[in-house]
Short mmCIF file of C-alpha atoms in Angstrom, two decimals:
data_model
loop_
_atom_site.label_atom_id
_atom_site.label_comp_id
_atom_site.label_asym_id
_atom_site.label_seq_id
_atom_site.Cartn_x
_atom_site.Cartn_y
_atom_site.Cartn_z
CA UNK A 1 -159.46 -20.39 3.76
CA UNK A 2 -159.14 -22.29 0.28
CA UNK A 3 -162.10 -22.07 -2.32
CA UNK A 4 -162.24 -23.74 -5.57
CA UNK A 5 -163.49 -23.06 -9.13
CA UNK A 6 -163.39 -26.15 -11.74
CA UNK A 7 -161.58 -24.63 -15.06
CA UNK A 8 -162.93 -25.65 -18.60
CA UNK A 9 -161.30 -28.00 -19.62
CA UNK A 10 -161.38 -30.05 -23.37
CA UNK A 11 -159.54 -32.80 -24.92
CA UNK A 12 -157.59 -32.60 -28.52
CA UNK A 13 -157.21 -35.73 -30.36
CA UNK A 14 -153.73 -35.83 -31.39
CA UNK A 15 -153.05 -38.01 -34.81
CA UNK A 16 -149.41 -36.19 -35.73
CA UNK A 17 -145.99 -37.89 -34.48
CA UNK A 18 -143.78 -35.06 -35.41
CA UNK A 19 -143.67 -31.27 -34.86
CA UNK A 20 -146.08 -29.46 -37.60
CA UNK A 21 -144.87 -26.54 -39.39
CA UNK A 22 -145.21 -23.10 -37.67
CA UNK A 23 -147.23 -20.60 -40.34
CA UNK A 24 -145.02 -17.83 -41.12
CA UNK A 25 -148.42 -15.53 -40.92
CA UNK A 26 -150.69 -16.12 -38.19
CA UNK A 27 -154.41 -16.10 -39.55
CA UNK A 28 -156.67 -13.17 -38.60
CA UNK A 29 -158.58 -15.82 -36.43
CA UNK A 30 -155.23 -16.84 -34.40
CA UNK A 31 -154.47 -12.88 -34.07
CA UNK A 32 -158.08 -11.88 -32.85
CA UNK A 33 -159.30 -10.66 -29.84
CA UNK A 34 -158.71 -12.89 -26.44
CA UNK A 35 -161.67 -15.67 -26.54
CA UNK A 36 -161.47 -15.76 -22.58
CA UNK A 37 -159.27 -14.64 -19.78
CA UNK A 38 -156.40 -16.53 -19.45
CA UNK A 39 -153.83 -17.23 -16.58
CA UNK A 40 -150.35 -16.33 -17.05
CA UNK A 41 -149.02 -20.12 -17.79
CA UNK A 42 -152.09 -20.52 -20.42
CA UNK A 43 -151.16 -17.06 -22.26
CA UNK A 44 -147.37 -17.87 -22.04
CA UNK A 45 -147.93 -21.26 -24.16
CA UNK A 46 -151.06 -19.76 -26.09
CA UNK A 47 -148.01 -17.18 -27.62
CA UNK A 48 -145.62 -19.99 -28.00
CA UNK A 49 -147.93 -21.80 -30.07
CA UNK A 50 -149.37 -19.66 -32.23
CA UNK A 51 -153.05 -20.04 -30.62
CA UNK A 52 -155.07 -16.93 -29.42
CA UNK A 53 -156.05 -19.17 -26.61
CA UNK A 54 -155.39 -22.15 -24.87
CA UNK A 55 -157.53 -24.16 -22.51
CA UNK A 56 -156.23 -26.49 -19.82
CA UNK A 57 -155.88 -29.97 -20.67
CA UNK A 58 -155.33 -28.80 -24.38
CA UNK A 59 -152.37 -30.59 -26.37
CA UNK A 60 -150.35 -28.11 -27.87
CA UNK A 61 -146.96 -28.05 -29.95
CA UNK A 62 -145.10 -25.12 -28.33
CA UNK A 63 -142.28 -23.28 -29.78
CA UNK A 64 -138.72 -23.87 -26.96
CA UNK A 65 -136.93 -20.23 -25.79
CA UNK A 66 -134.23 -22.83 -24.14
CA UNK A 67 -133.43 -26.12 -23.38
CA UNK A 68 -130.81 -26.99 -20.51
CA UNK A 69 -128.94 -30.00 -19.59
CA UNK A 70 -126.39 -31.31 -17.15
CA UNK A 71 -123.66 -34.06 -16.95
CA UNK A 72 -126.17 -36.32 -15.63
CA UNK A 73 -128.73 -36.11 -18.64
CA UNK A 74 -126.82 -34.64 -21.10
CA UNK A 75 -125.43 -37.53 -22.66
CA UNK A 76 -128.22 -39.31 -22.64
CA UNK A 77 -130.68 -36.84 -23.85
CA UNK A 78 -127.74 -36.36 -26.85
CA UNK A 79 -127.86 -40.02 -27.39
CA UNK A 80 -131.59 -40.03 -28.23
CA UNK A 81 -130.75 -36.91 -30.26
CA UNK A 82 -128.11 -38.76 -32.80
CA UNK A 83 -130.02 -42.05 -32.87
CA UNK A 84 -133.45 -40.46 -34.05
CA UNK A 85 -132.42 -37.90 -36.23
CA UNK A 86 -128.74 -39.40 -37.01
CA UNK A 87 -125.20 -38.63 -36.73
CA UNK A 88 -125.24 -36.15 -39.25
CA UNK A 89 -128.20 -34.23 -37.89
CA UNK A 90 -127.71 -30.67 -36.31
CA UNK A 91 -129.28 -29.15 -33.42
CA UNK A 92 -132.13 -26.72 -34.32
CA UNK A 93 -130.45 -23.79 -32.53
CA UNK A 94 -126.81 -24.12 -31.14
CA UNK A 95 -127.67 -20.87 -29.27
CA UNK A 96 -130.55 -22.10 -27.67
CA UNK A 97 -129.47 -24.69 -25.80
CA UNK A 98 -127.18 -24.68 -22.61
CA UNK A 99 -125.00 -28.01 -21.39
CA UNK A 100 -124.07 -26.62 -17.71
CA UNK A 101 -122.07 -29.78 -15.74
CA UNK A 102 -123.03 -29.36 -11.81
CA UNK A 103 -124.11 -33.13 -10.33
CA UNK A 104 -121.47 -35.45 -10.40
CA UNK A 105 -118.38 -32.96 -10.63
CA UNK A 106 -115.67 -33.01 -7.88
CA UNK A 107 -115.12 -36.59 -7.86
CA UNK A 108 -112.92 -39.15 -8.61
CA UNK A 109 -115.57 -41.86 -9.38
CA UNK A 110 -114.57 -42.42 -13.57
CA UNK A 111 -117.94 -42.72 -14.99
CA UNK A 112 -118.86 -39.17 -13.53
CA UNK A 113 -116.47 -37.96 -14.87
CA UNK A 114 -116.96 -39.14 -18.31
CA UNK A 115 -120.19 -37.77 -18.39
CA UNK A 116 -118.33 -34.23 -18.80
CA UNK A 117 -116.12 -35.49 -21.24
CA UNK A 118 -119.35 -36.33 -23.18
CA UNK A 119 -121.07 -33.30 -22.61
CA UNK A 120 -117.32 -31.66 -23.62
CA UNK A 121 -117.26 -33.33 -26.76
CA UNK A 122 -120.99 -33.16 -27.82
CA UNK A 123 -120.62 -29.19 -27.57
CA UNK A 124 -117.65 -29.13 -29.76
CA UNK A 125 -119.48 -31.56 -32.54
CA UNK A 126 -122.58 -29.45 -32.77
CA UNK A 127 -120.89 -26.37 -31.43
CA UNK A 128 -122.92 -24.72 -28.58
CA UNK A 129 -122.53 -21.91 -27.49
CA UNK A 130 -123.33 -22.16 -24.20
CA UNK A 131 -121.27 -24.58 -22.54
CA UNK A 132 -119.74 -24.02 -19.26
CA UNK A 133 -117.14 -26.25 -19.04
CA UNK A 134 -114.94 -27.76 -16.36
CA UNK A 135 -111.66 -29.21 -17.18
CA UNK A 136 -109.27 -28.40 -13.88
CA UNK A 137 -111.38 -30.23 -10.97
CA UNK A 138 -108.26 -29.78 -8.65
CA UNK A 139 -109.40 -25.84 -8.67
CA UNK A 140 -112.57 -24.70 -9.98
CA UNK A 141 -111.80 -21.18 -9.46
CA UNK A 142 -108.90 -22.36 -12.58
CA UNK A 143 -111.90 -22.63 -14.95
CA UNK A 144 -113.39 -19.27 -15.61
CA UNK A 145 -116.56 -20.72 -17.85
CA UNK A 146 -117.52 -23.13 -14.95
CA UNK A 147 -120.64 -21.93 -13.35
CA UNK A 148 -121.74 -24.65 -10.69
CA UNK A 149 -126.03 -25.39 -10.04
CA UNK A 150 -127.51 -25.25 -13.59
CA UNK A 151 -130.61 -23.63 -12.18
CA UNK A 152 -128.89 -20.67 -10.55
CA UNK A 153 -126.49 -20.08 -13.08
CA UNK A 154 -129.23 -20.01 -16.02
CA UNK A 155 -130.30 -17.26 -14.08
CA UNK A 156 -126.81 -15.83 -13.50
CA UNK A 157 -125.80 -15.77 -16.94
CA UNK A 158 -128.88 -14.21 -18.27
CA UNK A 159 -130.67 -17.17 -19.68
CA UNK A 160 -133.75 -16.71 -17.63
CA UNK A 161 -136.70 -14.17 -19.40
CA UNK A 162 -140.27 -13.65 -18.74
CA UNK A 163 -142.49 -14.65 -21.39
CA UNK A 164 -140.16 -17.24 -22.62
CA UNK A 165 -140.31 -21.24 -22.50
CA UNK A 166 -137.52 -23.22 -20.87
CA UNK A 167 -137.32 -27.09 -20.41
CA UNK A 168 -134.59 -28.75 -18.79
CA UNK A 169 -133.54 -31.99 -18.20
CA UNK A 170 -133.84 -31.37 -14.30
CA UNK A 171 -136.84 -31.41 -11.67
CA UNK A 172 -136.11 -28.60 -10.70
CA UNK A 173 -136.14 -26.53 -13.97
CA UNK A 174 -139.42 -25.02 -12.70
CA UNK A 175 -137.07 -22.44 -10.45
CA UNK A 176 -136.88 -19.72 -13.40
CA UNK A 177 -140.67 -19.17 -13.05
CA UNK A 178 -139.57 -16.60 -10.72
CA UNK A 179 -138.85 -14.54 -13.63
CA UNK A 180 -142.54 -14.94 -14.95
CA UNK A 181 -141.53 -17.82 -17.53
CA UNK A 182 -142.85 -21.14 -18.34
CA UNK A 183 -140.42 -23.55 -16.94
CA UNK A 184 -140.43 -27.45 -16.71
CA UNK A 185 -138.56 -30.32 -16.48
CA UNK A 186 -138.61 -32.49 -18.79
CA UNK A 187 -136.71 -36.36 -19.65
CA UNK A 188 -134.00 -37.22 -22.32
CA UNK A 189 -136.53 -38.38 -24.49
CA UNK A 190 -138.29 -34.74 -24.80
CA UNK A 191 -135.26 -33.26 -24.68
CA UNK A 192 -133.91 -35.51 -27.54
CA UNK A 193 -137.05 -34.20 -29.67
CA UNK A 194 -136.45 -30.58 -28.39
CA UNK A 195 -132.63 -30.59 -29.64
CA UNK A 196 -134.00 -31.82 -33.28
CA UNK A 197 -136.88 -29.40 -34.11
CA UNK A 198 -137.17 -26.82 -31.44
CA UNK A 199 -140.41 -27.50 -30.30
CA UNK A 200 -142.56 -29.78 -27.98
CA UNK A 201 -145.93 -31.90 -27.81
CA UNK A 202 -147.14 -30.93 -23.90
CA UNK A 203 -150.74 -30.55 -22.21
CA UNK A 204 -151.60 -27.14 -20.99
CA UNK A 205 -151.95 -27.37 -17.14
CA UNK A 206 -154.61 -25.93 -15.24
CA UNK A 207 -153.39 -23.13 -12.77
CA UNK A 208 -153.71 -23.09 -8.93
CA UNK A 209 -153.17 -19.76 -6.95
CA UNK A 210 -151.07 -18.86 -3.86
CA UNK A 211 -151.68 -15.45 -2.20
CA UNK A 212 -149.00 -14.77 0.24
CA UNK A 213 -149.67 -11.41 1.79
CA UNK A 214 -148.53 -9.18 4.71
CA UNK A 215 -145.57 -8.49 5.91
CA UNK A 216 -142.86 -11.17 6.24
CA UNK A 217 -141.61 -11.60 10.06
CA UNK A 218 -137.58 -10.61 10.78
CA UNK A 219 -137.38 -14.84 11.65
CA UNK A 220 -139.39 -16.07 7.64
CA UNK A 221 -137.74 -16.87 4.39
CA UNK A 222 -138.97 -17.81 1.88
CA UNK A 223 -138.03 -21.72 2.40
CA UNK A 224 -140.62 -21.58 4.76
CA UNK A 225 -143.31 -19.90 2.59
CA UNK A 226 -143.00 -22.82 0.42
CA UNK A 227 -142.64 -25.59 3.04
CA UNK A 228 -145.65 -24.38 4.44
CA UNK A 229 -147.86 -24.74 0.45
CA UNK A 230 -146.43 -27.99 -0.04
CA UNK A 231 -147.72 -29.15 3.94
CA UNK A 232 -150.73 -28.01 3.19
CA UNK A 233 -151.48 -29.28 -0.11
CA UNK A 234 -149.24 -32.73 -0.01
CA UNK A 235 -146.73 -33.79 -2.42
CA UNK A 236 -149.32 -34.70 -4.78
CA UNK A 237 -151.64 -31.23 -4.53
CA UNK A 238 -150.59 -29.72 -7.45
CA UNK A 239 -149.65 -32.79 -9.70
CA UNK A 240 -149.20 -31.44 -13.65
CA UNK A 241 -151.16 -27.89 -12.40
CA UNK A 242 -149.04 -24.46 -12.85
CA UNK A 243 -148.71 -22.89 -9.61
CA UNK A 244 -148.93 -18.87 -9.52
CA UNK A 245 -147.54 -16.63 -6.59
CA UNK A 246 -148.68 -13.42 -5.85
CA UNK A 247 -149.60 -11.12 -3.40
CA UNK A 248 -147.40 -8.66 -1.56
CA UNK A 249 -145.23 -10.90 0.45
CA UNK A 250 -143.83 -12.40 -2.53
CA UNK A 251 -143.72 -8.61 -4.55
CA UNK A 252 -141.53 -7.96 -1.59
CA UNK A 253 -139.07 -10.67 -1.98
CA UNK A 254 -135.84 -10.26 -4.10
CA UNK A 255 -135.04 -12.66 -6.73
CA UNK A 256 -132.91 -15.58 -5.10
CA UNK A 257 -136.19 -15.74 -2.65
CA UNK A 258 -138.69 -15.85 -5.61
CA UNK A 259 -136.54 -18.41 -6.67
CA UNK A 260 -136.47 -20.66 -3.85
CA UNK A 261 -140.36 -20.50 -3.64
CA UNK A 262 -140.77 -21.42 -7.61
CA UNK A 263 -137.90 -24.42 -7.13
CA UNK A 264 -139.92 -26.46 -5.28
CA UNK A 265 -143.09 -26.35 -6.89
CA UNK A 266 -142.14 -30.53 -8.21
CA UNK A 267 -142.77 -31.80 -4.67
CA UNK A 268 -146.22 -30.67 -4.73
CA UNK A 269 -146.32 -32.51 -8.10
CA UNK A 270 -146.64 -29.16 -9.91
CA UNK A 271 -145.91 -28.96 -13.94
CA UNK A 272 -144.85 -25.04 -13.15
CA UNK A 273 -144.36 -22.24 -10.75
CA UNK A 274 -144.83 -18.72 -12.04
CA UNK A 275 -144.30 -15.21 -10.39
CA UNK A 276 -145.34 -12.15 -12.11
CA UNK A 277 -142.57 -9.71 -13.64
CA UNK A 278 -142.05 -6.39 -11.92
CA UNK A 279 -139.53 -4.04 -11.49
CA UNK A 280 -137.11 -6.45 -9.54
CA UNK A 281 -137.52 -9.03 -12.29
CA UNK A 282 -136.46 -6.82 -15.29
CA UNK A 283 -133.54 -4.95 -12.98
CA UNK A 284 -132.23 -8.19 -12.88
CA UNK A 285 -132.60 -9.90 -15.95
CA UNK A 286 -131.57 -6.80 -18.10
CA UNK A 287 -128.56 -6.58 -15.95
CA UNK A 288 -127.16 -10.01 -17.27
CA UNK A 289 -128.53 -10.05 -20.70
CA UNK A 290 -129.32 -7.55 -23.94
CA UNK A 291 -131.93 -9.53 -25.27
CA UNK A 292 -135.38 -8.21 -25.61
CA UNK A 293 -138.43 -10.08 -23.99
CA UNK A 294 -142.39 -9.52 -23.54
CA UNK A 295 -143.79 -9.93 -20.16
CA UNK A 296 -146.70 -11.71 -19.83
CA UNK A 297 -149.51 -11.45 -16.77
CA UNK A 298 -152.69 -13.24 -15.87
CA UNK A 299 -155.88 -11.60 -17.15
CA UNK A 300 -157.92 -9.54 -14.37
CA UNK A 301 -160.42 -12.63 -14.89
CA UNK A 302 -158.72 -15.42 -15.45
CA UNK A 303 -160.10 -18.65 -13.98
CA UNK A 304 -158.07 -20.49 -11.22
CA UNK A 305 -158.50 -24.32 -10.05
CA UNK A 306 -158.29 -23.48 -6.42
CA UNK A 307 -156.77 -20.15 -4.21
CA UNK A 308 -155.05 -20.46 -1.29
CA UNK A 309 -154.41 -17.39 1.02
CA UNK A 310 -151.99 -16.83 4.14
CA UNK A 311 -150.89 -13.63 5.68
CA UNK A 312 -147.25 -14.31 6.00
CA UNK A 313 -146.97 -12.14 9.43
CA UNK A 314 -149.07 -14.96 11.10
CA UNK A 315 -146.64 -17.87 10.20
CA UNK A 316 -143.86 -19.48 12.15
CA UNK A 317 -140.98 -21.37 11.24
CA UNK A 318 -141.28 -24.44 9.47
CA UNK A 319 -139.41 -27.92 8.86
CA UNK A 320 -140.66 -30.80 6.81
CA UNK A 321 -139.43 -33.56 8.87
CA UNK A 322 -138.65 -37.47 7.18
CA UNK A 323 -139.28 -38.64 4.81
CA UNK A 324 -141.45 -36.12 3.14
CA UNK A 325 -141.48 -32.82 1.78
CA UNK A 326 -144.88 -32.35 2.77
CA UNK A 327 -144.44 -33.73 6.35
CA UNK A 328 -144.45 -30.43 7.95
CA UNK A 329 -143.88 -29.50 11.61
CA UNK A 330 -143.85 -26.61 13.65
CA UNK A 331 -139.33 -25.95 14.54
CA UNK A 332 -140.65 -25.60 17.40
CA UNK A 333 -142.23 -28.94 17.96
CA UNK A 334 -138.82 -30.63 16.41
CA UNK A 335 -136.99 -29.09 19.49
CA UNK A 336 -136.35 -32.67 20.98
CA UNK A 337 -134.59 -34.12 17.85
CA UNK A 338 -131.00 -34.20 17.91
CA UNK A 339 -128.96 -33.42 15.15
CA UNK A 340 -125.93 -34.27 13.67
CA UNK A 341 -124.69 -32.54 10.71
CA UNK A 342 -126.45 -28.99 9.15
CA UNK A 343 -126.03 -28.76 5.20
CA UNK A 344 -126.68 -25.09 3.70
CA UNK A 345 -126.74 -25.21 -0.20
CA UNK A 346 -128.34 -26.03 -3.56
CA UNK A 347 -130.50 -24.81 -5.96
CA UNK A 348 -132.88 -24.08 -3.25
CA UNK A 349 -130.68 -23.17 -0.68
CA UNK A 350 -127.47 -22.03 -1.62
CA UNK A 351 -128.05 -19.05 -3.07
CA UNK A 352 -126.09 -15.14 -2.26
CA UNK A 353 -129.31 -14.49 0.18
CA UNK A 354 -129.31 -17.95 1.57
CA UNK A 355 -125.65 -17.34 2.98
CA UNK A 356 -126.40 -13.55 4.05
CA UNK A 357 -129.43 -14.77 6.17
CA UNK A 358 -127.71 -17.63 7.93
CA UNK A 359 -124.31 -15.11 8.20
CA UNK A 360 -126.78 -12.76 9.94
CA UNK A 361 -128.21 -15.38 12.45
CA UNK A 362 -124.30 -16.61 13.30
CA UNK A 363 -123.23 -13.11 13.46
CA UNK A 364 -126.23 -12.12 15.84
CA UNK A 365 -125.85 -15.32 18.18
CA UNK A 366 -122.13 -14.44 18.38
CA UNK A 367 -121.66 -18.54 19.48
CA UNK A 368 -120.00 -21.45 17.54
CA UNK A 369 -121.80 -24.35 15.86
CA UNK A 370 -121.82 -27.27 17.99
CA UNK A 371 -122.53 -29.71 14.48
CA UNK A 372 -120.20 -29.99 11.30
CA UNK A 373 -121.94 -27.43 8.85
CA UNK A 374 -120.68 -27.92 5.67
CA UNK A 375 -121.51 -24.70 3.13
CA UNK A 376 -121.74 -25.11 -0.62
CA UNK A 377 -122.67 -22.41 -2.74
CA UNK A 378 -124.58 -23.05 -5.76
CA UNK A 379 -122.53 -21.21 -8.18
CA UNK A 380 -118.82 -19.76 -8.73
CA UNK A 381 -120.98 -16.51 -8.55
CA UNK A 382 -122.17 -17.18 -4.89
CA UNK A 383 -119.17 -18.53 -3.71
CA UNK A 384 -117.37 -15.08 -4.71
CA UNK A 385 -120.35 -13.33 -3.02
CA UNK A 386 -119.75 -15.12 0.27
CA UNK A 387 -116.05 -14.17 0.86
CA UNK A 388 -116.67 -10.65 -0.93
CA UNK A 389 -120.23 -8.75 0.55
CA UNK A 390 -120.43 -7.46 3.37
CA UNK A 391 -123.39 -9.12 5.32
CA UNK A 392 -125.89 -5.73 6.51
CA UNK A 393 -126.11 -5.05 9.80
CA UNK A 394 -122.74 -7.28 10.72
CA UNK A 395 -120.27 -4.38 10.99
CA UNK A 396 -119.12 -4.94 7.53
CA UNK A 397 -117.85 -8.31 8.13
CA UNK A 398 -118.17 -11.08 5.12
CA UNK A 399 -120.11 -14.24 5.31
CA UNK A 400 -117.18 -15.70 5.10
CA UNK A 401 -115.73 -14.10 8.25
CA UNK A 402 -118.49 -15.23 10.12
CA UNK A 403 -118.63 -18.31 9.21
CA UNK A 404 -115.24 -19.21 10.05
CA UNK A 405 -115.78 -17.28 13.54
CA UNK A 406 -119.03 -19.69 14.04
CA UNK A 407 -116.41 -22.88 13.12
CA UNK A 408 -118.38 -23.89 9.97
CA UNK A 409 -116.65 -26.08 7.52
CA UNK A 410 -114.97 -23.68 4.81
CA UNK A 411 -117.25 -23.27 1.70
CA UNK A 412 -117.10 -25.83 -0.48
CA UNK A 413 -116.40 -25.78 -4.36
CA UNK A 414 -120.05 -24.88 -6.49
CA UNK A 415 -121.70 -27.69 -7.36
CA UNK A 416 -124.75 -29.86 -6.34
CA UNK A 417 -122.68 -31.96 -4.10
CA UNK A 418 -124.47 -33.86 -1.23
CA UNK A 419 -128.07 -32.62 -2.33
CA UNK A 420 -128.38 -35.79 -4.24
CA UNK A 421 -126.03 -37.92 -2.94
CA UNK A 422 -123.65 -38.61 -5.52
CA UNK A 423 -120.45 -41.13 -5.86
CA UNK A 424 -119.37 -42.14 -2.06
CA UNK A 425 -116.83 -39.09 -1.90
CA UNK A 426 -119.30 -36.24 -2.85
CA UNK A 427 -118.53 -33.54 -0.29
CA UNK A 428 -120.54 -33.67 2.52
CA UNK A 429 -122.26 -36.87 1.25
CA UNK A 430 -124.53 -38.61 4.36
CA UNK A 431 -121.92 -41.69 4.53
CA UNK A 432 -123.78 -42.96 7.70
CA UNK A 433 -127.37 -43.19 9.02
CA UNK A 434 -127.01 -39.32 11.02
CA UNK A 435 -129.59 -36.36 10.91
CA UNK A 436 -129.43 -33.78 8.94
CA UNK A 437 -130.94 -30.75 8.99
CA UNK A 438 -130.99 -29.23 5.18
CA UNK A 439 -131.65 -26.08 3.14
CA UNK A 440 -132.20 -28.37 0.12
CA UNK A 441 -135.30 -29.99 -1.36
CA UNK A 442 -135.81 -33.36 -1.09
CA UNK A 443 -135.93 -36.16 2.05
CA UNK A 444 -136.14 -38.94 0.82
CA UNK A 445 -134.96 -41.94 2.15
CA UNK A 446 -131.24 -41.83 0.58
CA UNK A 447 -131.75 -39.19 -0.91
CA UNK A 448 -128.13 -36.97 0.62
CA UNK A 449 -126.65 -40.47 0.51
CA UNK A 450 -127.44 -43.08 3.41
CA UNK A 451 -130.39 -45.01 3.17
CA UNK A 452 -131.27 -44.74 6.52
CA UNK A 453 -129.79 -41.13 6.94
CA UNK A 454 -133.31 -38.49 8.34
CA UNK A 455 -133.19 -35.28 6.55
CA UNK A 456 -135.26 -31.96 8.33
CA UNK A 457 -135.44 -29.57 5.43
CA UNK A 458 -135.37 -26.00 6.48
CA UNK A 459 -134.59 -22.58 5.70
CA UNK A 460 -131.57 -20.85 6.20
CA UNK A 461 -132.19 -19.38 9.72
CA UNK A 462 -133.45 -22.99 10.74
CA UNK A 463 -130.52 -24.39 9.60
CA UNK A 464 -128.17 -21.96 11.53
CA UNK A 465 -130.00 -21.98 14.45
CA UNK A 466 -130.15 -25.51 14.70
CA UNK A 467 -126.36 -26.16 14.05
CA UNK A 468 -125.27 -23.49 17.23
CA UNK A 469 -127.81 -25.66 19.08
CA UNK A 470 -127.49 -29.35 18.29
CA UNK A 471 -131.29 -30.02 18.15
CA UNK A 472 -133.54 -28.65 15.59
CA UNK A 473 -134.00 -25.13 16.60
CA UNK A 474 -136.48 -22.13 15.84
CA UNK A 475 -134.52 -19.50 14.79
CA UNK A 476 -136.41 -17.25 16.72
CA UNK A 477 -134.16 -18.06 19.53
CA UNK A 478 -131.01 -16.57 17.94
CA UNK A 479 -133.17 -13.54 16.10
CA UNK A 480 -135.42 -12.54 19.11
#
């Protein structure tokens, strides 16, 4: 059942064209009491900006936590940087900001590769601190500060916070609202502005709720939590609106789950995906980092554009078949279509718990993949995980054991490979017009490579099942 309330909304006429000062003392009327309940996303960039509220559809200057960019973007966005505020110009915050090289990495196309050497010599001009390079693409395991998927490793190394504000040069920046943060993507441009003053011009979205609740069935992920939002609502449902998780399916989940659901928030159209701190949340963050940080939660009242609710223990598996994220099917109506290739990785799929769920299925079916599956984990991190934990309930054996007992590809070195295509020899790029059936999160038409190529995105368990059958295959068939 969905119900919706229309949010307040007002309009700010903007005249400035560059950041204003930040008071150094707040006013007693920005420091008063709460005018009106706010939702999480709203009281996040109400903070940030020195208002004691914010409305949706206000314009607001907010104060940046962390800005992230790649080999793809980076030079760009650093181009913009030294052109607008010139050569001499520093960045506001060399600790702030995070180049991590992932896209275009083991490759021998040139102009990939200079893209690192950009990023490489941009973070020794304005000396950043957080720069995980790659120099040795022979053996990535030979560069200890290479990390792999920006997304994951932000997390990883600790960059991640609730309460805090993180833009990125990247779709899929929106993943770290799992840890109760306001994360977006944003273009070189912003970025560009970000790297000069710290701070961004943005519109504050309104918020739309998801209530997952029950318990989640032996055969769900999360993948197909989210699969199953983005069906319902269409790729355009939550265009420039926050989207908030809750309820007691998603409490349940670990991180790398509460990740994948917050990662694909951009193919509704979303602005932002947020998940409430708790106790999992700050185990994990203060495990990887010593800095402090103020959670931040939705007031009791707060006003919602719409709420959605499921109970999870009803749902079945779930694919979104070409050419659309929100063209969702039933696995078991896909039965019929035969596959060629399976593809487990990504930022939304190739996390520790993707591997350990799809090592379970293999390890359960005790048969061999009749499809090339090609593995890539999303981080040097994962990739140790894989040959290193022992997958529970598979008599101690390593994902990595099973794997190679169910004749999968070996794992491939962390990056995004294939997920977006890349230069012709990407691993695992879609070379030819074949089906695919993907843990990643986009179909598009060319989007793993071949124009013509179909992609069935999936969770884990889909994905395995479907490469020991051929065809795509409800996992429940393995996991019964």
């Amino acid at each position: 059942m969905v119900s919706r309330r229309s949010a307040s909304r007002s309009s700010v006429v903007v005249n400035a064209v560059s950041a204003p000062p930040m008071p150094l003392i707040r006013s007693p009327a920005m420091t008063g009491a709460v005018q009106r309940a706010m939702t999480m996303t709203e009281k996040i960039l109400a903070k940030k900006s020195d208002h004691g509220f914010v409305t949706p559809g206000d314009n607001i200057w907010t104060k940046v936590d962390k800005l992230m960019t790649h080999d793809v973007c980076g030079p760009g966005t650093f181009g913009i940087f030294q052109k607008e505020f010139g050569m001499d110009a520093q960045v506001w915050d060399r600790e702030r900001v995070v180049l991590i090289p992932d896209h275009y990495i083991f490759t021998s196309d040139a102009r990939a590769n200079r893209n690192v050497d950009i990023l490489r010599e941009m973070a020794d001009k304005y000396q950043i601190k957080y720069f995980y390079d790659i120099k040795d693409r022979g053996d990535f395991k030979a560069n200890p500060d290479y990390k792999g998927v920006c997304h994951i490793a932000l997390a990883q190394e600790g960059h991640c916070k609730p309460g805090e504000v993180l833009f990125g040069t990247d779709s899929h920046t929106c993943n770290a609202g799992a840890f109760g943060q306001f994360a977006t993507g944003v273009g070189n441009t912003d970025a560009g502005f970000i790297l000069g003053t710290g701070k961004l011009l943005i519109k504050v979205p309104p918020t739309m709720r998801f209530v997952m609740d029950g318990v989640m069935p032996e055969y769900l992920l999360a993948k197909d939590l989210i699969l199953q939002i983005i069906g319902e609502i269409g790729v355009a449902g939550a265009t420039y609106k926050a989207m908030e998780f809750a309820g007691s399916a998603i409490e349940s989940m670990n991180m790398d789950e509460r990740m994948t659901v917050c990662n694909m928030v951009v193919e509704a159209g979303g602005k932002n995906g947020v998940i409430a701190p708790d106790q999992t949340t700050f185990d994990y963050v203060r495990a990887r980092t010593s800095e402090e940080f103020e959670p931040i939660y939705s007031d009791k009242n707060a006003r919602f554009t719409s709420d959605y609710r499921w109970d999870v223990s009803k749902l079945e598996p779930v694919v979104a078949a070409p050419h659309s994220p929100d063209n969702r099917k039933l696995a078991r109506e896909c039965s019929h279509v035969k596959i060629d290739r399976v593809y487990i990785g990504s930022c939304t799929g190739g996390k520790t718990q993707d591997f350990l769920s799809a090592a379970k299925l293999f390890h359960k079916a005790g048969r061999q993949v009749k499809v090339p599956t090609y593995l890539v984990p999303a981080t040097q991190k994962v990739w140790a995980d894989v040959y290193t934990l022992p997958v529970p309930g598979c008599d101690g054996k390593t994902a990595a054991e099973i794997f190679e007992a169910a004749g999968c590809v070996q794992p491939a070195s962390p990056s995004c490979a294939a997920c977006l295509g890349g230069p012709r020899d990407t691993f695992a790029r879609m070379n030819e017009p074949e089906v695919c059936v993907s843990t990643t999160n986009r179909n598009f038409p060319g989007r793993m490579g071949h124009k013509e190529g179909q992609i069935y995105l999936a969770s884990p368990f889909t994905a395995a099942a479907s490469a020991l059958k051929g065809y795509v295959c409800d996992p429940r068939e393995y996991l019964a």
